[in-house]
Short mmCIF file of C-alpha atoms in Angstrom, two decimals:
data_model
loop_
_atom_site.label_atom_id
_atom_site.label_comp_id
_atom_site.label_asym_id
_atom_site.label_seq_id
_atom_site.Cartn_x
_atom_site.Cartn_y
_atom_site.Cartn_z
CA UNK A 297 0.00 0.00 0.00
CA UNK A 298 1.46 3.53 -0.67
CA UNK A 299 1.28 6.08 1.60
CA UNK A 300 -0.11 9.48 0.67
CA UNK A 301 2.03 12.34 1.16
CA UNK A 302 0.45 15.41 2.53
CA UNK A 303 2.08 18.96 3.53
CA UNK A 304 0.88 21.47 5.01
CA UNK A 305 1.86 25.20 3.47
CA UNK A 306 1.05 27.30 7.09
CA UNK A 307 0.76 30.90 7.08
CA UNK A 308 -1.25 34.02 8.45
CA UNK A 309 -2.28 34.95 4.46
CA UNK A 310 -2.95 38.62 5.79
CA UNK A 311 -2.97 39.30 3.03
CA UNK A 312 -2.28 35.95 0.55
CA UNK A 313 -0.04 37.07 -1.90
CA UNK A 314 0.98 35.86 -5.70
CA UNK A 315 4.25 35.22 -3.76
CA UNK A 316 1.87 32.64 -2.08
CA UNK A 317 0.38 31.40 -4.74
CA UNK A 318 3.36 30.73 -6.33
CA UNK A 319 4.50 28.69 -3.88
CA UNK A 320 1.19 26.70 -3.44
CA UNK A 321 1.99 25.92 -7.47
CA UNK A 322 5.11 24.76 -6.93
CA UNK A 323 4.20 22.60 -3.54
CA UNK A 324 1.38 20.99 -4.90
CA UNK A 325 3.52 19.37 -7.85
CA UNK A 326 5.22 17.62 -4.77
CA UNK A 327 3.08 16.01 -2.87
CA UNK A 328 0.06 13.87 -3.23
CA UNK A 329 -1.86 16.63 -1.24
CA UNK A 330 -1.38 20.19 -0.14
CA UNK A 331 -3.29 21.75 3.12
CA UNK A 332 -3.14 25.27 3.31
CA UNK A 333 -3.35 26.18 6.72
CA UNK A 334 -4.35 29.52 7.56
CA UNK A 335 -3.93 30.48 10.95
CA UNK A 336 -3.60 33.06 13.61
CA UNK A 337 -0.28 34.11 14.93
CA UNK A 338 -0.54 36.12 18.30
CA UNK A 339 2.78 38.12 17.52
CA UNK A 340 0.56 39.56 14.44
CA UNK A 341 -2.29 42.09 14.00
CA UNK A 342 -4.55 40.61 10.85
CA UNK A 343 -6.53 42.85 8.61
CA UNK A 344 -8.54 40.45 7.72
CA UNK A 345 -10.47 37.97 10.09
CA UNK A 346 -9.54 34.42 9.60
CA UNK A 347 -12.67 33.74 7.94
CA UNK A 348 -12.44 36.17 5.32
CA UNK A 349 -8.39 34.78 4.76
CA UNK A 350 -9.36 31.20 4.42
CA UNK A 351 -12.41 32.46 1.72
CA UNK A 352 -10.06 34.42 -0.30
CA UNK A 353 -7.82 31.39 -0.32
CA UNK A 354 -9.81 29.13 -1.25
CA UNK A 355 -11.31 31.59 -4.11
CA UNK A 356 -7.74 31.94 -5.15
CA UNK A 357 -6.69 28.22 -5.24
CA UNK A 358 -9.73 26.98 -6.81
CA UNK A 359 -9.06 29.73 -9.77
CA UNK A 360 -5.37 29.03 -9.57
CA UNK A 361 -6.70 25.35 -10.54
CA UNK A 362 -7.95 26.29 -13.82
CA UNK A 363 -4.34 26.87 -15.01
CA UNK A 364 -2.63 24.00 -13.22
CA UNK A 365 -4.47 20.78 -12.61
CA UNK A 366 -2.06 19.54 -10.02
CA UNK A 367 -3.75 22.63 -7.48
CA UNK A 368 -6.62 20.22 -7.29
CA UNK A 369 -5.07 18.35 -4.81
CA UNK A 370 -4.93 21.59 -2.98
CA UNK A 371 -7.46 22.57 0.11
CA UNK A 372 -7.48 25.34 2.59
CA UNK A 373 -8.28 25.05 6.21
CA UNK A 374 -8.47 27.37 9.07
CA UNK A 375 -6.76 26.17 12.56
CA UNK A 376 -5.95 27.39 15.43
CA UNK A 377 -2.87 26.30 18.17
CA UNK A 378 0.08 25.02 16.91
CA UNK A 379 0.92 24.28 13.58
CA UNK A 380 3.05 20.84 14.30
CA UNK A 381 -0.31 19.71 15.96
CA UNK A 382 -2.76 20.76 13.14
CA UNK A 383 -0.02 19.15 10.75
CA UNK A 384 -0.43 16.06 12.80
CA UNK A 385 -4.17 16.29 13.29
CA UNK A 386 -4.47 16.19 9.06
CA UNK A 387 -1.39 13.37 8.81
CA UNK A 388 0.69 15.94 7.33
CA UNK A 389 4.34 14.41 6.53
CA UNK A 390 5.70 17.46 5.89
CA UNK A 391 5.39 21.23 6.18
CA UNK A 392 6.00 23.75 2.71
CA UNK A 393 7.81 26.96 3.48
CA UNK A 394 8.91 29.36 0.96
CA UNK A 395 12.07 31.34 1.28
CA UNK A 396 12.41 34.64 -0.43
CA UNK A 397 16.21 36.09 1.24
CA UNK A 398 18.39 35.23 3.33
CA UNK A 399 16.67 36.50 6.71
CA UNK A 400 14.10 34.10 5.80
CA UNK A 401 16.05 31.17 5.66
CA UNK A 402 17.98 32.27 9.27
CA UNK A 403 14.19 32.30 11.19
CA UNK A 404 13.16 28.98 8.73
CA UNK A 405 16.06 26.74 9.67
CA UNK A 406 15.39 27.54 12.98
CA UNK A 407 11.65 26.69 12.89
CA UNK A 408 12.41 23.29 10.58
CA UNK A 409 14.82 22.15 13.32
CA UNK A 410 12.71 23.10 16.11
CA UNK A 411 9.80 21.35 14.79
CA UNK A 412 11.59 18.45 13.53
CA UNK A 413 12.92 17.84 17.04
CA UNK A 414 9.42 18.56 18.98
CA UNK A 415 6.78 16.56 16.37
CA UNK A 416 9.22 15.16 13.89
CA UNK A 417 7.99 16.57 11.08
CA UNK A 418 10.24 17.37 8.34
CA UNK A 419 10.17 21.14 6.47
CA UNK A 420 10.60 21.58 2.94
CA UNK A 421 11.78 25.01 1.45
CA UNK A 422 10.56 26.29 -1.94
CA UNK A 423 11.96 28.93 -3.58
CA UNK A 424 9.66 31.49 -5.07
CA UNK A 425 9.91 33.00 -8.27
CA UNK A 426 12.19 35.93 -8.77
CA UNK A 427 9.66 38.55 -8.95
CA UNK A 428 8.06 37.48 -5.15
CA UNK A 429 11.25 37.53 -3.56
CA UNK A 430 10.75 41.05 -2.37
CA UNK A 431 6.82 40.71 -1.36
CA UNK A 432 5.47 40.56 2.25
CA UNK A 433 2.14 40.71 3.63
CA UNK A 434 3.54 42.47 6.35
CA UNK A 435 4.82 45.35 3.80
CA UNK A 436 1.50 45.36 2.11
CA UNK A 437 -0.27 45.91 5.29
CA UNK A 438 2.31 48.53 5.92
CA UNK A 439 1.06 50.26 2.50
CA UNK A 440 -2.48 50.15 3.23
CA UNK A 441 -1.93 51.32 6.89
CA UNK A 442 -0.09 54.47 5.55
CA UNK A 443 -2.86 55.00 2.46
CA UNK A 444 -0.52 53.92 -0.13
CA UNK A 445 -1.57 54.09 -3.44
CA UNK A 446 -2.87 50.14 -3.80
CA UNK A 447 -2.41 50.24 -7.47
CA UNK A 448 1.23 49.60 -7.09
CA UNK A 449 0.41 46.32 -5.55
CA UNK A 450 -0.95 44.98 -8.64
CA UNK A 451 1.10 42.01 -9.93
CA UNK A 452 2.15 41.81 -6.13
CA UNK A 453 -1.34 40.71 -4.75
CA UNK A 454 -4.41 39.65 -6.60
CA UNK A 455 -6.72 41.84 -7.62
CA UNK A 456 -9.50 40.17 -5.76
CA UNK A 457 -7.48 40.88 -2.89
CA UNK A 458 -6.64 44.51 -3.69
CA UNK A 459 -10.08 45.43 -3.77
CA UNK A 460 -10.66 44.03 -0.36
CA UNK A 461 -7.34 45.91 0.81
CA UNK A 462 -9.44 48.93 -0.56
CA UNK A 463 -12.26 48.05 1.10
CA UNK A 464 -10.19 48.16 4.45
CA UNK A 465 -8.21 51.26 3.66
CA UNK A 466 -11.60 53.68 2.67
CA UNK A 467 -13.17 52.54 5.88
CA UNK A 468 -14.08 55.86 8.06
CA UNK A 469 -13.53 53.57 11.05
CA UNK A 470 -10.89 51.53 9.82
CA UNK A 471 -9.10 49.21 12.04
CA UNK A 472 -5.94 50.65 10.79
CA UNK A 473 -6.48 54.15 12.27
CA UNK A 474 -5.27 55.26 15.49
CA UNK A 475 -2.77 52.19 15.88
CA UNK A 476 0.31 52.98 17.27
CA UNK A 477 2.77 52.60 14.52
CA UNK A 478 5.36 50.06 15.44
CA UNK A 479 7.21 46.97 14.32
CA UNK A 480 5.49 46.30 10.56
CA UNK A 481 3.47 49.14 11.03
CA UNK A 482 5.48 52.28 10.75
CA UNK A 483 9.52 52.20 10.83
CA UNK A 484 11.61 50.19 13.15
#
């Protein structure tokens, strides 16, 4: 009998990015099945609720299946905890990470080892394609805290997710106003 290979691709998605996507393209070639899990990290404020993430990623992987068969094997979950123990709960063998610079891999290989050595569960890196290696939610929220123009993000971010960016940033009682601007929000 052959066992099914499953990975898990975690992430906040706030927002999902074609950096992302690309990655959930080049995962799901990989394994027999790809679980994107979106989660909630406590040492991040979300835009979005985790509802409204896990719909926009599953909009976006069901159209990104139209173009590449292989994204069929793809789903999208919401969880909350831990991500070795979701990984676990769904018999995940392995979890997808994408690397886009050097800093990345630093905090990754950290992680992978961490995790390997707590749940053993292996990690596997993907690089993303040269125009994502510079994209980060965490800038994009940056850009719609600060009323960037949100046109610029186009190519960056799907347009289904610009105009809910838009949507956020034309609010009169936005949750971005009166933050205090630290960390990802303003300059370090």
């Amino acid at each position: 009998m052959t066992k099914t290979h499953i990975a898990m691709y975690a992430g906040s998605f706030d927002p999902i990015t074609n950096g992302h996507l690309d990655v959930i393209r080049r995962g799901c070639r990989l394994f027999d099945e790809l679980v994107v899990g979106v989660g909630q990290n406590p040492d991040k404020r979300c835009l979005f609720s985790i509802e409204d993430r896990t719909t926009m990623a599953t909009q976006l992987v069901e159209e990104l299946s139209k173009d590449c068969p292989e994204a069929k094997k793809v789903r999208v979950e919401s969880y909350e905890g831990l991500t070795v123990e979701f990984a676990r709960s769904i018999g995940a063998t392995a979890l997808l990470r994408g690397l886009r610079n050097a800093t990345d891999t630093a905090a990754e290989c950290q992680l992978a080892l961490a995790n390997r050595h707590v749940a053993d569960i292996e990690t596997v890196f993907i690089l993303p394609s040269q125009e994502f290696g510079f994209t980060s939610s965490s800038l994009i929220r940056q850009i719609v805290a600060l009323g960037g123009d949100l046109k610029t993000l186009t190519g960056v971010v799907p347009q289904m997710v610009i105009d809910r960016l838009a949507e956020v940033q034309s609010e009169a009682s936005s949750k971005l106003r009166g933050r205090e601007m630290e960390g990802t929000w303003g300059v370090d």
